């Protein structure tokens, strides 16, 4: 928790029967975190019975790495529970190189397991909120007749891009013909003026019409209309044009982000407020290290839970960071280096040379790091949770997107919201150092910080009573209660 503001007031509905909301998260850190936030919100502010379903491997990872989640299982919280279903995959962490295997396996295996789970659940589910990336489980709820909402954990611009993948193929924009076509403006996506193919989610860059991820994302987008409504972890003021365009096609839209901020506002004595969502062990020593640094002088580096690098590329990045001259706090997962782990010779050597002003940890409490006064710049992959957390704390970004909708988020961060600089495509240490220096102390960096602080204030306003996200969250809670009451009768 990073917020010190007063608890968030909600008017809880009083349905005839207590709704039992089942939430189903895609098995990745970037999905689990907002799903847990939504589960907390529905339990504490809505007064609902809540069950959060993970796939088995992530369920046991969560209990292993998050003592607060394990405690919630061993000493159950009334009306709040965790559950699991198999996903058909080997019991090992997956990175971005395995993303199709993960998506394909959950699509094939999870529906039958989820159907079986629902058939034995007591009390029975009166509502399902499923991940847009697990839309085959939504189909199960629809078939059974349980009211279902779809929650897409990416940005509005990311969701809207995916919604146009079928049209990209129809118009011959995807699969791509050559590298030059990536700079072609895409003029038929309402609310996204000036967008290029290069800015759209990377799966649109397929070179074959039979590309499995391209076709999977088309099917996922088609599934978006099978629920009662769509939930997005964004706020109206951030993506106004895009969200207006989405509403024109999906009328029942609930924009309730940043969700982590809404749950920050829960009463501190709420039994679910402190349950953690991390799938890695958190190293809090970095916060003590930050306490010893000067205000707004630390470069925080984190590329999320899936990105992987060659040893050579990571070492080049390390030398560039070191050459910037600033203190560095760097999150390096154990599985982040292809073929050699973090002990790979070239990377290990570069990090050893940086020890005098570098702190390397395997995972951290990112919201606490971004809220720390010493954090000055965030070098990020532009994952949506990271983007929202950086905006929420007013921290400018250096952007190095990798896959999925991260390039789309990057374009909005840099070109629309004005809070970031995009890393040059060719990774050279001198380029890295120059970008970091500009973001920290350059004229562009000062303007980025000014705009980031403006967005921080807009986030705060959206959370307040009468704010856009507060109002949309309250509307969602009332609509779920109403629909569950009808379903129960």
CSV table of C-alpha atoms in Angstrom, one decimal:
chain,number,residue,atom,x,y,z
A,1,UNK,CA,0.0,0.0,0.0
A,2,UNK,CA,1.3,3.4,-1.0
A,3,UNK,CA,-1.7,5.6,-0.3
A,4,UNK,CA,-2.1,7.5,2.9
A,5,UNK,CA,-5.4,9.0,2.1
A,6,UNK,CA,-8.7,8.2,3.9
A,7,UNK,CA,-10.7,5.1,3.1
A,8,UNK,CA,-12.8,5.2,0.0
A,9,UNK,CA,-16.6,5.5,0.6
A,10,UNK,CA,-18.9,3.2,-1.4
A,11,UNK,CA,-22.6,2.6,-1.0
A,12,UNK,CA,-22.9,-1.1,-0.8
A,13,UNK,CA,-26.0,-2.7,-2.4
A,14,UNK,CA,-28.4,-4.8,-0.3
A,15,UNK,CA,-29.4,-7.6,-2.6
A,16,UNK,CA,-31.9,-10.3,-1.5
A,17,UNK,CA,-29.0,-12.8,-1.5
A,18,UNK,CA,-25.3,-12.3,-1.2
A,19,UNK,CA,-23.8,-12.5,-4.7
A,20,UNK,CA,-21.0,-15.1,-5.2
A,21,UNK,CA,-18.6,-13.6,-7.8
A,22,UNK,CA,-16.1,-16.0,-9.4
A,23,UNK,CA,-13.1,-14.2,-11.0
A,24,UNK,CA,-10.9,-16.2,-13.5
A,25,UNK,CA,-7.4,-14.8,-14.1
A,26,UNK,CA,-5.0,-15.6,-17.0
A,27,UNK,CA,-1.9,-17.2,-15.5
A,28,UNK,CA,0.5,-14.3,-15.7
A,29,UNK,CA,1.7,-11.7,-13.1
A,30,UNK,CA,0.4,-8.8,-15.1
A,31,UNK,CA,-3.1,-10.3,-15.1
A,32,UNK,CA,-3.2,-11.7,-11.5
A,33,UNK,CA,-2.4,-8.3,-9.9
A,34,UNK,CA,-5.4,-6.4,-11.3
A,35,UNK,CA,-7.6,-9.4,-10.8
A,36,UNK,CA,-6.7,-9.6,-7.1
A,37,UNK,CA,-7.4,-5.8,-6.8
A,38,UNK,CA,-10.8,-6.3,-8.4
A,39,UNK,CA,-11.6,-9.2,-6.1
A,40,UNK,CA,-10.7,-7.1,-3.1
A,41,UNK,CA,-12.9,-4.2,-4.3
A,42,UNK,CA,-15.9,-6.5,-4.8
A,43,UNK,CA,-15.4,-8.1,-1.4
A,44,UNK,CA,-14.8,-5.0,0.6
A,45,UNK,CA,-16.8,-2.3,-1.1
A,46,UNK,CA,-19.5,-4.5,-2.6
A,47,UNK,CA,-19.9,-6.9,0.3
A,48,UNK,CA,-19.9,-9.9,-2.1
A,49,UNK,CA,-18.7,-13.4,-1.6
A,50,UNK,CA,-15.6,-13.7,-3.9
A,51,UNK,CA,-13.6,-16.6,-5.3
A,52,UNK,CA,-10.5,-15.9,-7.3
A,53,UNK,CA,-9.5,-18.7,-9.6
A,54,UNK,CA,-5.9,-19.2,-10.8
A,55,UNK,CA,-4.4,-22.1,-12.8
A,56,UNK,CA,-2.8,-24.6,-10.5
A,57,UNK,CA,0.9,-23.7,-11.0
A,58,UNK,CA,0.3,-20.0,-10.4
A,59,UNK,CA,-1.9,-20.7,-7.4
A,60,UNK,CA,0.9,-22.6,-5.7
A,61,UNK,CA,3.5,-20.0,-6.8
A,62,UNK,CA,1.3,-17.3,-5.2
A,63,UNK,CA,1.0,-19.2,-1.9
A,64,UNK,CA,4.8,-19.8,-1.9
A,65,UNK,CA,5.9,-16.2,-2.6
A,66,UNK,CA,3.1,-14.2,-0.8
A,67,UNK,CA,2.8,-15.0,2.9
A,68,UNK,CA,-0.4,-12.9,3.1
A,69,UNK,CA,-2.1,-14.9,0.4
A,70,UNK,CA,-1.0,-18.2,2.1
A,71,UNK,CA,-2.4,-16.9,5.3
A,72,UNK,CA,-5.7,-16.1,3.6
A,73,UNK,CA,-5.9,-19.8,2.6
A,74,UNK,CA,-4.7,-21.4,5.8
A,75,UNK,CA,-6.9,-19.1,7.9
A,76,UNK,CA,-9.8,-18.3,5.6
A,77,UNK,CA,-11.3,-14.9,5.4
A,78,UNK,CA,-15.1,-14.9,5.4
A,79,UNK,CA,-16.5,-14.8,1.9
A,80,UNK,CA,-13.1,-14.6,0.3
A,81,UNK,CA,-11.3,-17.6,-1.2
A,82,UNK,CA,-8.7,-18.7,-3.7
A,83,UNK,CA,-9.2,-21.7,-6.0
A,84,UNK,CA,-7.4,-23.4,-8.9
A,85,UNK,CA,-7.9,-25.3,-12.1
A,86,UNK,CA,-5.4,-27.1,-14.2
A,87,UNK,CA,-4.0,-25.4,-17.4
A,88,UNK,CA,-2.5,-28.5,-19.1
A,89,UNK,CA,1.1,-27.1,-19.0
A,90,UNK,CA,4.3,-28.4,-17.4
A,91,UNK,CA,4.8,-27.1,-13.9
A,92,UNK,CA,7.5,-24.5,-14.7
A,93,UNK,CA,7.5,-20.7,-15.1
A,94,UNK,CA,6.9,-19.4,-18.6
A,95,UNK,CA,8.3,-16.3,-20.3
A,96,UNK,CA,7.5,-14.4,-23.4
A,97,UNK,CA,9.1,-17.0,-25.6
A,98,UNK,CA,6.3,-19.4,-24.5
A,99,UNK,CA,3.4,-17.1,-24.8
A,100,UNK,CA,1.5,-19.1,-27.5
A,101,UNK,CA,1.9,-22.3,-25.6
A,102,UNK,CA,0.4,-20.6,-22.6
A,103,UNK,CA,-2.5,-19.1,-24.5
A,104,UNK,CA,-3.2,-22.2,-26.5
A,105,UNK,CA,-3.1,-24.6,-23.6
A,106,UNK,CA,-5.4,-22.5,-21.4
A,107,UNK,CA,-7.9,-22.1,-24.3
A,108,UNK,CA,-7.9,-25.9,-24.8
A,109,UNK,CA,-7.8,-27.2,-21.3
A,110,UNK,CA,-9.4,-24.7,-19.0
A,111,UNK,CA,-13.0,-24.6,-20.2
A,112,UNK,CA,-13.6,-28.3,-19.2
A,113,UNK,CA,-11.9,-27.9,-15.8
A,114,UNK,CA,-13.8,-24.6,-15.2
A,115,UNK,CA,-17.1,-26.2,-16.0
A,116,UNK,CA,-16.4,-29.0,-13.5
A,117,UNK,CA,-15.3,-26.4,-10.9
A,118,UNK,CA,-18.5,-24.5,-11.3
A,119,UNK,CA,-20.6,-27.6,-11.0
A,120,UNK,CA,-19.2,-28.4,-7.6
A,121,UNK,CA,-18.9,-24.9,-6.2
A,122,UNK,CA,-20.8,-24.2,-3.0
A,123,UNK,CA,-22.5,-21.8,-2.7
A,124,UNK,CA,-22.9,-21.7,-6.5
A,125,UNK,CA,-21.6,-18.8,-8.6
A,126,UNK,CA,-24.1,-16.1,-9.4
A,127,UNK,CA,-21.7,-14.1,-11.5
A,128,UNK,CA,-18.4,-14.8,-13.4
A,129,UNK,CA,-15.8,-12.1,-14.3
A,130,UNK,CA,-13.3,-13.7,-16.6
A,131,UNK,CA,-10.1,-12.5,-18.1
A,132,UNK,CA,-10.4,-11.4,-21.7
A,133,UNK,CA,-7.4,-13.6,-22.3
A,134,UNK,CA,-9.4,-16.6,-20.9
A,135,UNK,CA,-12.5,-15.9,-23.0
A,136,UNK,CA,-13.2,-19.6,-23.5
A,137,UNK,CA,-14.1,-19.7,-19.8
A,138,UNK,CA,-16.6,-16.9,-20.4
A,139,UNK,CA,-18.3,-19.2,-23.0
A,140,UNK,CA,-18.7,-21.9,-20.3
A,141,UNK,CA,-20.5,-19.4,-18.1
A,142,UNK,CA,-22.7,-18.2,-20.9
A,143,UNK,CA,-23.7,-21.8,-21.8
A,144,UNK,CA,-24.6,-22.5,-18.2
A,145,UNK,CA,-26.6,-19.3,-18.0
A,146,UNK,CA,-24.4,-17.5,-15.4
A,147,UNK,CA,-24.1,-13.7,-15.9
A,148,UNK,CA,-20.6,-12.9,-17.1
A,149,UNK,CA,-18.5,-9.8,-17.5
A,150,UNK,CA,-15.1,-9.8,-19.3
A,151,UNK,CA,-12.2,-8.0,-17.7
A,152,UNK,CA,-9.4,-6.9,-20.1
A,153,UNK,CA,-6.3,-6.1,-18.1
A,154,UNK,CA,-4.6,-4.1,-20.9
A,155,UNK,CA,-5.0,-0.5,-21.8
A,156,UNK,CA,-8.0,0.9,-23.6
A,157,UNK,CA,-5.8,1.6,-26.7
A,158,UNK,CA,-4.5,-2.0,-26.5
A,159,UNK,CA,-7.9,-3.5,-26.3
A,160,UNK,CA,-9.2,-1.3,-29.2
A,161,UNK,CA,-6.2,-2.3,-31.3
A,162,UNK,CA,-6.9,-6.0,-30.9
A,163,UNK,CA,-10.6,-5.3,-31.7
A,164,UNK,CA,-9.4,-4.2,-35.1
A,165,UNK,CA,-7.1,-7.1,-36.0
A,166,UNK,CA,-9.8,-8.8,-38.2
A,167,UNK,CA,-10.1,-5.5,-40.1
A,168,UNK,CA,-6.4,-5.2,-40.4
A,169,UNK,CA,-6.3,-8.6,-42.1
A,170,UNK,CA,-9.4,-7.8,-44.3
A,171,UNK,CA,-7.7,-4.6,-45.6
A,172,UNK,CA,-4.4,-6.3,-46.3
A,173,UNK,CA,-2.5,-4.4,-43.5
A,174,UNK,CA,-1.6,-7.7,-41.8
A,175,UNK,CA,0.2,-9.9,-42.4
A,176,UNK,CA,2.9,-7.4,-43.2
A,177,UNK,CA,4.7,-7.4,-46.5
A,178,UNK,CA,7.9,-5.7,-45.5
A,179,UNK,CA,9.6,-3.6,-42.8
A,180,UNK,CA,8.6,-0.4,-44.5
A,181,UNK,CA,4.9,-1.2,-44.1
A,182,UNK,CA,5.2,-0.8,-40.3
A,183,UNK,CA,5.3,3.0,-40.7
A,184,UNK,CA,2.1,3.0,-42.7
A,185,UNK,CA,-0.6,5.1,-41.0
A,186,UNK,CA,-3.7,3.1,-40.0
A,187,UNK,CA,-6.6,5.5,-40.6
A,188,UNK,CA,-9.6,3.4,-39.8
A,189,UNK,CA,-9.3,2.9,-36.1
A,190,UNK,CA,-11.6,5.5,-34.5
A,191,UNK,CA,-10.1,7.4,-31.6
A,192,UNK,CA,-6.5,6.5,-32.5
A,193,UNK,CA,-5.5,9.2,-34.9
A,194,UNK,CA,-2.0,9.0,-36.3
A,195,UNK,CA,-1.4,5.4,-35.2
A,196,UNK,CA,1.0,3.3,-37.3
A,197,UNK,CA,1.2,-0.4,-37.8
A,198,UNK,CA,4.4,-0.2,-35.8
A,199,UNK,CA,2.5,1.2,-32.8
A,200,UNK,CA,-0.1,-1.6,-32.8
A,201,UNK,CA,0.4,-4.8,-30.7
A,202,UNK,CA,3.3,-6.9,-32.1
A,203,UNK,CA,1.1,-9.8,-33.1
A,204,UNK,CA,-0.1,-7.6,-36.0
A,205,UNK,CA,3.4,-7.8,-37.5
A,206,UNK,CA,2.9,-11.5,-38.5
A,207,UNK,CA,4.2,-12.4,-42.0
A,208,UNK,CA,1.9,-15.3,-42.5
A,209,UNK,CA,-1.9,-15.3,-42.5
A,210,UNK,CA,-1.8,-18.6,-40.6
A,211,UNK,CA,0.2,-17.1,-37.7
A,212,UNK,CA,-1.2,-18.6,-34.6
A,213,UNK,CA,-1.0,-15.6,-32.3
A,214,UNK,CA,-2.5,-13.3,-34.9
A,215,UNK,CA,-5.5,-15.6,-35.3
A,216,UNK,CA,-5.8,-16.2,-31.6
A,217,UNK,CA,-6.0,-12.5,-30.9
A,218,UNK,CA,-8.7,-12.2,-33.6
A,219,UNK,CA,-10.7,-14.9,-31.9
A,220,UNK,CA,-10.2,-13.3,-28.5
A,221,UNK,CA,-11.5,-9.9,-29.8
A,222,UNK,CA,-14.5,-11.6,-31.3
A,223,UNK,CA,-15.3,-13.1,-27.9
A,224,UNK,CA,-15.5,-9.6,-26.3
A,225,UNK,CA,-19.2,-9.2,-27.0
A,226,UNK,CA,-20.4,-12.4,-25.3
A,227,UNK,CA,-20.6,-10.8,-21.8
A,228,UNK,CA,-22.9,-8.3,-20.1
A,229,UNK,CA,-20.2,-5.7,-20.1
A,230,UNK,CA,-16.5,-5.0,-20.4
A,231,UNK,CA,-14.2,-3.9,-17.5
A,232,UNK,CA,-11.0,-2.0,-18.3
A,233,UNK,CA,-8.3,-1.0,-15.8
A,234,UNK,CA,-8.0,2.6,-17.1
A,235,UNK,CA,-9.7,5.9,-16.4
A,236,UNK,CA,-11.8,8.1,-18.6
A,237,UNK,CA,-9.5,11.2,-18.5
A,238,UNK,CA,-6.5,9.1,-19.7
A,239,UNK,CA,-7.9,7.6,-22.9
A,240,UNK,CA,-10.9,9.8,-23.6
A,241,UNK,CA,-11.1,9.4,-27.4
A,242,UNK,CA,-10.3,5.7,-27.4
A,243,UNK,CA,-12.9,4.9,-24.7
A,244,UNK,CA,-15.6,7.0,-26.5
A,245,UNK,CA,-14.9,4.8,-29.6
A,246,UNK,CA,-15.1,1.6,-27.6
A,247,UNK,CA,-18.4,2.7,-26.0
A,248,UNK,CA,-19.8,3.2,-29.5
A,249,UNK,CA,-19.4,-0.6,-30.1
A,250,UNK,CA,-19.5,-2.0,-26.5
A,251,UNK,CA,-22.1,0.1,-24.7
A,252,UNK,CA,-21.7,-1.4,-21.3
A,253,UNK,CA,-18.1,-0.3,-20.4
A,254,UNK,CA,-16.7,0.0,-16.9
A,255,UNK,CA,-13.5,2.0,-16.6
A,256,UNK,CA,-12.3,1.5,-13.0
A,257,UNK,CA,-8.6,2.1,-13.0
A,258,UNK,CA,-6.0,2.3,-11.8
A,259,UNK,CA,-7.5,-0.5,-9.7
A,260,UNK,CA,-4.5,-0.7,-7.4
A,261,UNK,CA,-5.4,2.9,-6.3
A,262,UNK,CA,-9.0,2.0,-5.6
A,263,UNK,CA,-7.9,-0.9,-3.4
A,264,UNK,CA,-5.4,1.4,-1.7
A,265,UNK,CA,-8.4,3.4,-0.5
A,266,UNK,CA,-10.0,0.4,1.2
A,267,UNK,CA,-10.4,0.7,5.0
A,268,UNK,CA,-7.1,-0.4,6.6
A,269,UNK,CA,-8.9,-2.9,8.8
A,270,UNK,CA,-10.4,-4.7,5.8
A,271,UNK,CA,-9.2,-8.4,6.1
A,272,UNK,CA,-8.3,-8.5,2.4
A,273,UNK,CA,-6.6,-5.2,2.0
A,274,UNK,CA,-3.0,-6.5,2.6
A,275,UNK,CA,-3.2,-9.7,0.5
A,276,UNK,CA,-0.3,-9.7,-1.9
A,277,UNK,CA,-0.2,-10.8,-5.6
A,278,UNK,CA,3.4,-11.3,-6.3
A,279,UNK,CA,4.5,-14.6,-7.9
A,280,UNK,CA,8.2,-13.8,-6.9
A,281,UNK,CA,9.7,-13.4,-3.5
A,282,UNK,CA,9.9,-9.6,-2.9
A,283,UNK,CA,13.3,-8.2,-1.8
A,284,UNK,CA,12.5,-5.2,0.5
A,285,UNK,CA,16.2,-4.4,1.0
A,286,UNK,CA,15.9,-2.1,-2.0
A,287,UNK,CA,13.7,0.3,0.0
A,288,UNK,CA,16.4,0.8,2.6
A,289,UNK,CA,18.9,1.3,-0.2
A,290,UNK,CA,16.6,4.0,-1.7
A,291,UNK,CA,16.4,5.7,1.7
A,292,UNK,CA,20.1,6.4,1.4
A,293,UNK,CA,19.8,8.0,-2.1
A,294,UNK,CA,19.2,11.7,-3.0
A,295,UNK,CA,15.7,12.8,-4.0
A,296,UNK,CA,14.7,12.0,-7.6
A,297,UNK,CA,18.2,10.7,-8.6
A,298,UNK,CA,17.6,7.0,-8.9
A,299,UNK,CA,16.9,5.2,-12.2
A,300,UNK,CA,14.5,2.4,-11.5
A,301,UNK,CA,14.7,-0.4,-14.1
A,302,UNK,CA,12.1,-3.2,-14.4
A,303,UNK,CA,11.0,-5.0,-17.6
A,304,UNK,CA,8.2,-7.0,-16.0
A,305,UNK,CA,7.5,-10.6,-15.6
A,306,UNK,CA,7.9,-12.1,-19.1
A,307,UNK,CA,10.7,-10.2,-21.0
A,308,UNK,CA,13.9,-12.2,-21.7
A,309,UNK,CA,17.2,-11.0,-23.1
A,310,UNK,CA,20.4,-12.3,-24.6
A,311,UNK,CA,23.4,-12.0,-22.4
A,312,UNK,CA,25.0,-9.6,-24.8
A,313,UNK,CA,22.0,-7.3,-25.0
A,314,UNK,CA,21.6,-7.2,-21.2
A,315,UNK,CA,25.3,-6.5,-20.7
A,316,UNK,CA,25.1,-3.6,-23.2
A,317,UNK,CA,22.2,-2.2,-21.4
A,318,UNK,CA,24.0,-2.5,-18.1
A,319,UNK,CA,27.0,-0.6,-19.4
A,320,UNK,CA,24.7,2.1,-20.7
A,321,UNK,CA,23.0,2.5,-17.4
A,322,UNK,CA,26.3,2.7,-15.6
A,323,UNK,CA,27.5,5.3,-18.1
A,324,UNK,CA,24.6,7.5,-17.3
A,325,UNK,CA,26.2,8.3,-14.0
A,326,UNK,CA,23.1,7.9,-11.8
A,327,UNK,CA,22.3,5.3,-9.0
A,328,UNK,CA,20.5,2.4,-10.5
A,329,UNK,CA,17.8,0.1,-8.9
A,330,UNK,CA,17.4,-2.8,-11.3
A,331,UNK,CA,15.0,-5.8,-11.1
A,332,UNK,CA,16.6,-8.8,-12.8
A,333,UNK,CA,14.5,-12.0,-12.6
A,334,UNK,CA,16.4,-15.3,-12.3
A,335,UNK,CA,15.0,-16.4,-15.6
A,336,UNK,CA,15.6,-13.1,-17.5
A,337,UNK,CA,18.8,-14.0,-19.3
A,338,UNK,CA,18.5,-16.5,-22.2
A,339,UNK,CA,20.6,-19.6,-21.8
A,340,UNK,CA,22.7,-18.5,-18.8
A,341,UNK,CA,20.6,-17.0,-16.1
A,342,UNK,CA,21.9,-13.9,-14.2
A,343,UNK,CA,25.2,-15.7,-13.6
A,344,UNK,CA,26.1,-15.5,-17.3
A,345,UNK,CA,29.6,-14.3,-17.5
A,346,UNK,CA,29.2,-11.1,-19.5
A,347,UNK,CA,26.2,-9.8,-17.5
A,348,UNK,CA,27.7,-10.8,-14.1
A,349,UNK,CA,30.9,-8.9,-15.0
A,350,UNK,CA,29.1,-5.7,-16.0
A,351,UNK,CA,27.0,-5.8,-12.8
A,352,UNK,CA,30.0,-6.3,-10.6
A,353,UNK,CA,31.6,-3.2,-12.1
A,354,UNK,CA,28.5,-1.3,-11.2
A,355,UNK,CA,28.3,-2.3,-7.5
A,356,UNK,CA,29.3,1.1,-6.2
A,357,UNK,CA,26.0,2.7,-7.2
A,358,UNK,CA,23.7,-0.1,-8.3
A,359,UNK,CA,21.2,-2.3,-6.4
A,360,UNK,CA,20.1,-5.4,-8.2
A,361,UNK,CA,17.1,-7.4,-6.9
A,362,UNK,CA,15.1,-10.3,-8.3
A,363,UNK,CA,11.8,-8.7,-7.6
A,364,UNK,CA,10.4,-5.8,-5.6
A,365,UNK,CA,7.3,-4.0,-4.4
A,366,UNK,CA,7.1,-1.7,-7.5
A,367,UNK,CA,4.4,0.6,-6.2
A,368,UNK,CA,6.5,1.3,-3.1
A,369,UNK,CA,9.6,1.9,-5.3
A,370,UNK,CA,7.8,4.3,-7.6
A,371,UNK,CA,6.3,6.2,-4.6
A,372,UNK,CA,9.7,6.6,-3.0
A,373,UNK,CA,11.1,10.2,-3.1
A,374,UNK,CA,14.5,8.9,-4.4
A,375,UNK,CA,13.0,7.5,-7.6
A,376,UNK,CA,13.5,9.9,-10.5
A,377,UNK,CA,13.1,7.9,-13.8
A,378,UNK,CA,11.5,4.6,-14.6
A,379,UNK,CA,13.1,2.5,-17.5
A,380,UNK,CA,10.2,0.3,-18.4
A,381,UNK,CA,8.8,-2.3,-20.9
A,382,UNK,CA,5.5,-0.3,-20.9
A,383,UNK,CA,3.4,-3.1,-19.5
A,384,UNK,CA,0.1,-1.7,-18.5
A,385,UNK,CA,0.4,-2.1,-14.7
A,386,UNK,CA,3.8,-0.5,-14.8
A,387,UNK,CA,2.5,2.4,-16.9
A,388,UNK,CA,-0.5,3.1,-14.6
A,389,UNK,CA,1.7,2.8,-11.5
A,390,UNK,CA,4.2,5.3,-13.0
A,391,UNK,CA,1.5,7.8,-13.9
A,392,UNK,CA,0.0,7.4,-10.5
A,393,UNK,CA,3.2,8.5,-8.8
A,394,UNK,CA,4.2,11.1,-11.4
A,395,UNK,CA,7.4,9.4,-12.4
A,396,UNK,CA,8.7,10.0,-16.0
A,397,UNK,CA,9.6,7.0,-18.1
A,398,UNK,CA,12.2,5.8,-20.6
A,399,UNK,CA,10.3,3.3,-22.7
A,400,UNK,CA,11.6,0.1,-24.2
A,401,UNK,CA,8.6,-2.0,-25.3
A,402,UNK,CA,9.0,-5.7,-26.2
A,403,UNK,CA,5.8,-7.4,-27.3
A,404,UNK,CA,2.0,-7.5,-27.3
A,405,UNK,CA,0.4,-4.1,-26.7
A,406,UNK,CA,3.5,-2.6,-25.1
A,407,UNK,CA,4.4,-0.6,-28.3
A,408,UNK,CA,0.9,0.8,-28.3
A,409,UNK,CA,1.3,1.9,-24.6
A,410,UNK,CA,4.7,3.3,-25.5
A,411,UNK,CA,3.2,5.5,-28.2
A,412,UNK,CA,0.6,6.9,-25.9
A,413,UNK,CA,3.1,7.5,-23.1
A,414,UNK,CA,5.5,9.4,-25.4
A,415,UNK,CA,3.3,11.0,-27.9
A,416,UNK,CA,-0.1,11.5,-26.3
A,417,UNK,CA,0.5,11.8,-22.5
A,418,UNK,CA,3.9,13.3,-22.8
A,419,UNK,CA,5.5,11.4,-19.9
A,420,UNK,CA,8.1,9.3,-21.7
A,421,UNK,CA,11.0,9.0,-24.1
A,422,UNK,CA,11.2,5.9,-26.4
A,423,UNK,CA,14.5,4.1,-26.5
A,424,UNK,CA,16.2,4.1,-29.8
A,425,UNK,CA,15.7,0.8,-31.7
A,426,UNK,CA,19.4,-0.1,-31.9
A,427,UNK,CA,20.6,-0.8,-28.4
A,428,UNK,CA,23.9,0.8,-27.8
A,429,UNK,CA,25.3,1.8,-24.4
A,430,UNK,CA,25.9,5.4,-25.4
A,431,UNK,CA,22.3,5.7,-26.6
A,432,UNK,CA,21.1,4.2,-23.3
A,433,UNK,CA,23.2,6.6,-21.2
A,434,UNK,CA,22.0,9.6,-23.3
A,435,UNK,CA,18.3,8.7,-23.0
A,436,UNK,CA,18.6,8.3,-19.3
A,437,UNK,CA,20.4,11.6,-18.8
A,438,UNK,CA,17.8,13.4,-20.9
A,439,UNK,CA,14.9,11.9,-19.0
A,440,UNK,CA,16.6,12.8,-15.6
A,441,UNK,CA,18.1,16.2,-16.2
A,442,UNK,CA,17.3,17.4,-19.8
A,443,UNK,CA,14.8,19.9,-21.0
A,444,UNK,CA,12.5,17.1,-22.3
A,445,UNK,CA,12.8,15.3,-19.0
A,446,UNK,CA,11.7,18.3,-17.0
A,447,UNK,CA,8.7,18.7,-19.3
A,448,UNK,CA,7.9,14.9,-18.9
A,449,UNK,CA,8.1,15.3,-15.1
A,450,UNK,CA,5.7,18.3,-15.2
A,451,UNK,CA,3.2,16.3,-17.2
A,452,UNK,CA,3.6,13.2,-15.1
A,453,UNK,CA,2.7,15.1,-12.0
A,454,UNK,CA,-0.4,16.5,-13.7
A,455,UNK,CA,-1.4,12.9,-14.5
A,456,UNK,CA,-0.8,11.9,-10.9
A,457,UNK,CA,-3.3,14.5,-9.8
A,458,UNK,CA,-5.8,13.3,-12.5
A,459,UNK,CA,-5.4,9.8,-11.1
A,460,UNK,CA,-6.1,11.1,-7.6
A,461,UNK,CA,-9.2,12.9,-8.8
A,462,UNK,CA,-10.6,9.9,-10.6
A,463,UNK,CA,-10.4,7.9,-7.3
A,464,UNK,CA,-12.3,10.5,-5.2
A,465,UNK,CA,-16.0,10.4,-4.4
A,466,UNK,CA,-17.6,11.8,-7.6
A,467,UNK,CA,-14.5,10.9,-9.7
A,468,UNK,CA,-14.9,8.9,-12.9
A,469,UNK,CA,-13.3,5.6,-11.7
A,470,UNK,CA,-15.0,5.8,-8.3
A,471,UNK,CA,-18.4,6.3,-10.0
A,472,UNK,CA,-17.8,3.5,-12.6
A,473,UNK,CA,-16.7,1.1,-9.9
A,474,UNK,CA,-19.9,1.9,-7.9
A,475,UNK,CA,-22.0,1.3,-11.0
A,476,UNK,CA,-20.3,-2.0,-11.6
A,477,UNK,CA,-21.0,-3.2,-8.0
A,478,UNK,CA,-24.7,-2.1,-8.3
A,479,UNK,CA,-25.1,-3.8,-11.7
A,480,UNK,CA,-23.5,-7.1,-10.5
A,481,UNK,CA,-25.8,-7.1,-7.4
A,482,UNK,CA,-28.9,-6.4,-9.6
A,483,UNK,CA,-28.0,-9.1,-12.1
A,484,UNK,CA,-27.1,-11.7,-9.4
A,485,UNK,CA,-30.4,-11.0,-7.7
A,486,UNK,CA,-32.3,-11.8,-11.0
A,487,UNK,CA,-30.1,-14.9,-11.5
A,488,UNK,CA,-30.7,-16.1,-8.0
A,489,UNK,CA,-34.4,-15.8,-8.4
